[in-house]
Short mmCIF file of C-alpha atoms and ligand atoms in Angstrom, two decimals:
data_model
loop_
_atom_site.label_atom_id
_atom_site.label_comp_id
_atom_site.label_asym_id
_atom_site.label_seq_id
_atom_site.Cartn_x
_atom_site.Cartn_y
_atom_site.Cartn_z
CA MET A 1391 15.29 162.67 151.07
CA ARG A 1392 16.13 159.12 150.10
CA ILE A 1393 19.23 157.24 149.03
CA ARG A 1394 19.34 154.95 146.02
CA LEU A 1395 21.78 153.71 143.39
CA ALA A 1396 22.67 156.43 140.89
CA THR A 1397 21.30 156.26 137.36
CA SER A 1398 22.73 157.92 134.25
CA GLU A 1399 20.11 160.69 134.68
CA ASP A 1400 21.79 161.60 137.98
CA VAL A 1401 25.23 162.08 136.41
CA PRO A 1402 24.87 165.85 135.71
CA GLY A 1403 23.82 166.46 139.33
CA ILE A 1404 26.67 164.32 140.64
CA ALA A 1405 29.15 166.15 138.40
CA ALA A 1406 27.90 169.58 139.47
CA ILE A 1407 28.53 168.75 143.15
CA TYR A 1408 31.92 167.22 142.41
CA ASN A 1409 33.03 170.05 140.10
CA HIS A 1410 32.26 172.58 142.83
CA GLU A 1411 34.62 170.70 145.15
CA ILE A 1412 37.26 170.39 142.41
CA LEU A 1413 37.18 174.14 141.83
CA HIS A 1414 36.70 175.40 145.39
CA GLY A 1415 37.63 172.68 147.88
CA VAL A 1416 40.46 170.42 148.97
CA ALA A 1417 38.38 167.31 149.71
CA THR A 1418 39.28 166.04 146.25
CA PHE A 1419 42.77 166.22 144.81
CA ASP A 1420 41.31 166.33 141.30
CA THR A 1421 42.00 169.74 139.83
CA VAL A 1422 40.37 169.57 136.39
CA PRO A 1423 36.56 169.75 136.36
CA TRP A 1424 34.73 166.81 134.83
CA ASP A 1425 33.23 167.32 131.41
CA ASP A 1426 30.35 165.06 130.28
CA ASP A 1427 32.72 162.35 129.05
CA ALA A 1428 34.69 162.24 132.28
CA ALA A 1429 31.51 162.14 134.36
CA HIS A 1430 30.05 159.26 132.35
CA GLU A 1431 33.39 157.43 132.40
CA TRP A 1432 33.30 157.66 136.21
CA PHE A 1433 29.70 156.44 136.22
CA GLY A 1434 30.66 153.48 134.02
CA LYS A 1435 33.21 152.36 136.61
CA HIS A 1436 30.50 152.21 139.28
CA GLN A 1437 28.10 149.70 137.74
CA ASP A 1438 29.49 146.83 139.82
CA PRO A 1439 27.55 146.23 143.08
CA ARG A 1440 30.91 146.03 144.87
CA ARG A 1441 31.74 149.50 143.52
CA PRO A 1442 28.39 151.32 143.69
CA ALA A 1443 27.57 154.97 143.10
CA THR A 1444 24.66 156.25 145.17
CA VAL A 1445 22.71 159.48 145.35
CA ALA A 1446 20.70 161.29 147.99
CA ILE A 1447 17.72 162.84 146.21
CA ASP A 1448 14.91 165.13 147.27
CA ASP A 1449 11.24 164.53 146.52
CA GLY A 1450 11.66 166.13 143.08
CA GLY A 1451 14.60 163.90 142.19
CA ALA A 1452 17.28 166.60 142.55
CA VAL A 1453 20.68 165.24 143.58
CA LEU A 1454 21.56 166.58 147.04
CA GLY A 1455 24.66 164.45 147.49
CA TRP A 1456 26.34 161.30 146.33
CA GLY A 1457 28.57 158.49 147.52
CA SER A 1458 30.67 155.78 145.97
CA LEU A 1459 32.90 152.83 146.66
CA SER A 1460 35.98 152.48 144.49
CA GLU A 1461 38.74 149.93 144.21
CA TRP A 1462 41.65 150.74 146.48
CA SER A 1463 44.12 149.26 144.02
CA SER A 1464 43.88 147.46 140.69
CA ARG A 1465 46.16 144.74 142.15
CA CYS A 1466 43.86 141.80 142.66
CA ALA A 1467 44.86 140.87 146.19
CA TYR A 1468 43.39 144.20 147.34
CA ALA A 1469 39.89 143.19 146.17
CA ARG A 1470 38.64 142.78 149.77
CA ALA A 1471 39.22 146.51 150.37
CA ALA A 1472 37.32 149.49 148.97
CA GLU A 1473 37.65 153.25 149.30
CA ASP A 1474 34.64 155.40 150.10
CA SER A 1475 33.81 158.88 148.82
CA PHE A 1476 30.89 161.17 149.61
CA TYR A 1477 30.00 164.72 148.67
CA VAL A 1478 27.00 166.84 149.59
CA HIS A 1479 25.83 169.96 147.79
CA PRO A 1480 27.09 173.01 149.72
CA ASP A 1481 23.52 174.28 150.25
CA HIS A 1482 22.50 171.03 151.95
CA ARG A 1483 25.41 170.21 154.26
CA GLY A 1484 25.00 169.76 157.99
CA ARG A 1485 21.51 168.20 157.72
CA GLY A 1486 22.46 164.56 158.09
CA ILE A 1487 22.67 163.76 154.37
CA GLY A 1488 26.35 162.82 154.56
CA ARG A 1489 25.68 160.46 157.46
CA ALA A 1490 22.81 158.86 155.55
CA ILE A 1491 25.01 158.35 152.49
CA MET A 1492 27.77 156.82 154.64
CA ALA A 1493 25.38 154.47 156.46
CA ASP A 1494 24.01 153.27 153.12
CA LEU A 1495 27.51 152.75 151.66
CA ILE A 1496 28.61 150.73 154.68
CA GLY A 1497 25.49 148.58 154.37
CA ARG A 1498 26.14 147.96 150.68
CA ALA A 1499 29.81 147.16 151.33
CA GLY A 1500 28.90 144.66 154.04
CA ALA A 1501 26.28 143.02 151.85
CA GLN A 1502 28.89 142.56 149.11
CA GLY A 1503 31.40 140.94 151.46
CA ILE A 1504 33.85 143.81 151.40
CA ALA A 1505 36.10 143.34 154.42
CA VAL A 1506 37.73 146.74 154.84
CA LEU A 1507 36.76 150.30 154.00
CA LEU A 1508 39.47 152.89 153.59
CA ALA A 1509 39.24 156.66 153.32
CA ARG A 1510 41.76 159.32 152.44
CA ILE A 1511 40.69 162.62 154.01
CA GLU A 1512 42.50 165.92 153.71
CA THR A 1513 43.13 166.93 157.31
CA SER A 1514 41.15 170.21 157.23
CA CYS A 1515 37.96 168.41 156.11
CA ALA A 1516 36.48 168.38 159.63
CA ALA A 1517 32.97 167.24 158.69
CA SER A 1518 34.31 164.24 156.79
CA LEU A 1519 36.69 163.29 159.61
CA ARG A 1520 33.82 163.58 162.07
CA VAL A 1521 31.42 161.43 160.07
CA HIS A 1522 34.05 158.76 159.45
CA ARG A 1523 34.93 158.62 163.17
CA GLU A 1524 31.25 158.38 164.06
CA PHE A 1525 30.95 155.36 161.79
CA GLY A 1526 33.83 153.58 163.45
CA PHE A 1527 36.70 154.50 161.15
CA GLU A 1528 40.08 154.76 162.89
CA SER A 1529 43.04 156.85 161.80
CA ILE A 1530 45.88 154.64 160.69
CA GLY A 1531 48.29 157.35 159.71
CA THR A 1532 48.83 160.75 158.25
CA MET A 1533 50.39 161.21 154.85
CA ARG A 1534 52.21 164.50 155.28
CA ARG A 1535 52.55 167.17 152.59
CA VAL A 1536 51.40 164.80 149.82
CA GLY A 1537 49.08 167.25 148.09
CA GLU A 1538 49.12 170.83 146.86
CA LYS A 1539 46.10 172.83 145.81
CA PHE A 1540 45.34 176.56 145.76
CA GLY A 1541 48.95 177.15 146.87
CA ARG A 1542 48.44 175.09 150.04
CA VAL A 1543 50.50 172.01 150.85
CA LEU A 1544 48.08 169.37 152.15
CA ASP A 1545 48.19 166.43 154.57
CA VAL A 1546 45.92 163.41 154.19
CA GLU A 1547 44.54 161.27 157.00
CA LEU A 1548 44.21 157.60 156.13
CA MET A 1549 41.28 155.97 157.93
CA GLN A 1550 40.08 152.39 158.03
CA ARG A 1551 37.03 150.47 159.20
CA SER A 1552 36.80 146.71 159.32
CA LEU A 1553 33.48 145.17 158.27
CA GLU A 1554 34.50 141.63 159.19
CA ASP A 1555 33.21 141.97 162.76
CA ALA A 1556 29.94 143.64 161.68
C1 COA B 1730 31.73 165.66 154.35
C2 COA B 1730 30.29 165.83 153.86
C3 COA B 1730 30.02 164.80 152.75
C4 COA B 1730 29.36 165.55 155.05
O1 COA B 1730 28.03 165.71 154.59
P1 COA B 1730 26.96 166.49 155.49
O2 COA B 1730 25.62 166.26 154.90
O3 COA B 1730 27.41 167.86 155.71
O4 COA B 1730 27.12 165.60 156.84
P2 COA B 1730 26.15 165.50 158.09
O5 COA B 1730 25.21 166.67 158.14
O6 COA B 1730 25.57 164.13 158.09
O7 COA B 1730 27.18 165.53 159.30
C5 COA B 1730 28.23 166.43 159.30
C6 COA B 1730 28.67 166.66 160.73
O8 COA B 1730 29.91 167.33 160.69
C7 COA B 1730 29.77 168.53 161.39
N1 COA B 1730 30.63 169.55 160.83
C8 COA B 1730 30.43 170.27 159.72
N2 COA B 1730 31.44 171.13 159.55
C9 COA B 1730 32.28 170.91 160.60
C10 COA B 1730 33.47 171.49 161.01
N3 COA B 1730 34.05 172.44 160.28
N4 COA B 1730 34.05 171.02 162.13
C11 COA B 1730 33.50 170.03 162.86
N5 COA B 1730 32.33 169.46 162.53
C12 COA B 1730 31.75 169.89 161.40
C13 COA B 1730 28.32 168.90 161.28
O9 COA B 1730 27.96 169.83 162.27
C14 COA B 1730 27.69 167.55 161.46
O10 COA B 1730 27.68 167.14 162.80
P3 COA B 1730 26.42 167.42 163.76
O11 COA B 1730 25.19 166.93 163.03
O12 COA B 1730 26.72 166.64 164.98
O13 COA B 1730 26.37 168.88 163.99
C15 COA B 1730 30.00 167.27 153.35
O14 COA B 1730 30.22 168.17 154.39
C16 COA B 1730 30.83 167.64 152.14
O15 COA B 1730 30.41 167.38 151.03
N6 COA B 1730 32.00 168.26 152.38
C17 COA B 1730 32.90 168.62 151.32
C18 COA B 1730 33.40 167.41 150.58
C19 COA B 1730 34.07 166.39 151.48
O16 COA B 1730 34.77 166.70 152.42
N7 COA B 1730 33.87 165.11 151.11
C20 COA B 1730 34.49 164.00 151.78
C21 COA B 1730 35.68 163.56 151.00
S1 COA B 1730 36.59 162.31 151.94
#
């Protein structure tokens, strides 16, 4: 397994992992699966080194998981902050791929001078909470009952890690 920047050839594999979570999970609050246009639109927004999309691939080039940094807000004064995302194929979770994606994203963020990483994590997503805590993210609040999916009302943990002291 290795991590690298995503290419357009990876987009179907990225979308398949994300669409599974859209349809079956609460880690994303998207509810409509990506079609090809939506997936490539997302990819187009991640061509900036400050907003990368990365993939974990196996020896055959299959996408096992992916990560990204996104703008926290389009308001310019927020440019020093970015929001992370990472998703691993359900068949490959619990093998360290998520941690490897997160370590790579943090390295890329630091190299680009990003000062703060933020994450919004639905509070039942234990693996994501665990990985973020392991990488030094701290909870800075819980947004209560802000989401609803599959008939469940959902809370979201807001987590933050400073990169300025790294
Ligand atoms: C979160 C996610 C990306 C982590 O990827 P991963 O490859 O499974 O992560 P890793 O194997 O590196 O580490 C996960 C850790 O969480 C642990 N974990 C998994 N499920 C857990 C649970 N329900 N409760 C507590 N810990 C859990 C794993 O055991 C592992 O720790 P360990 O190695 O000490 O045993 C992946 O699980 C995933 O795609 N989940 C669904 C989508 C998601 O939540 N994305 C994050 C959006 S913010």
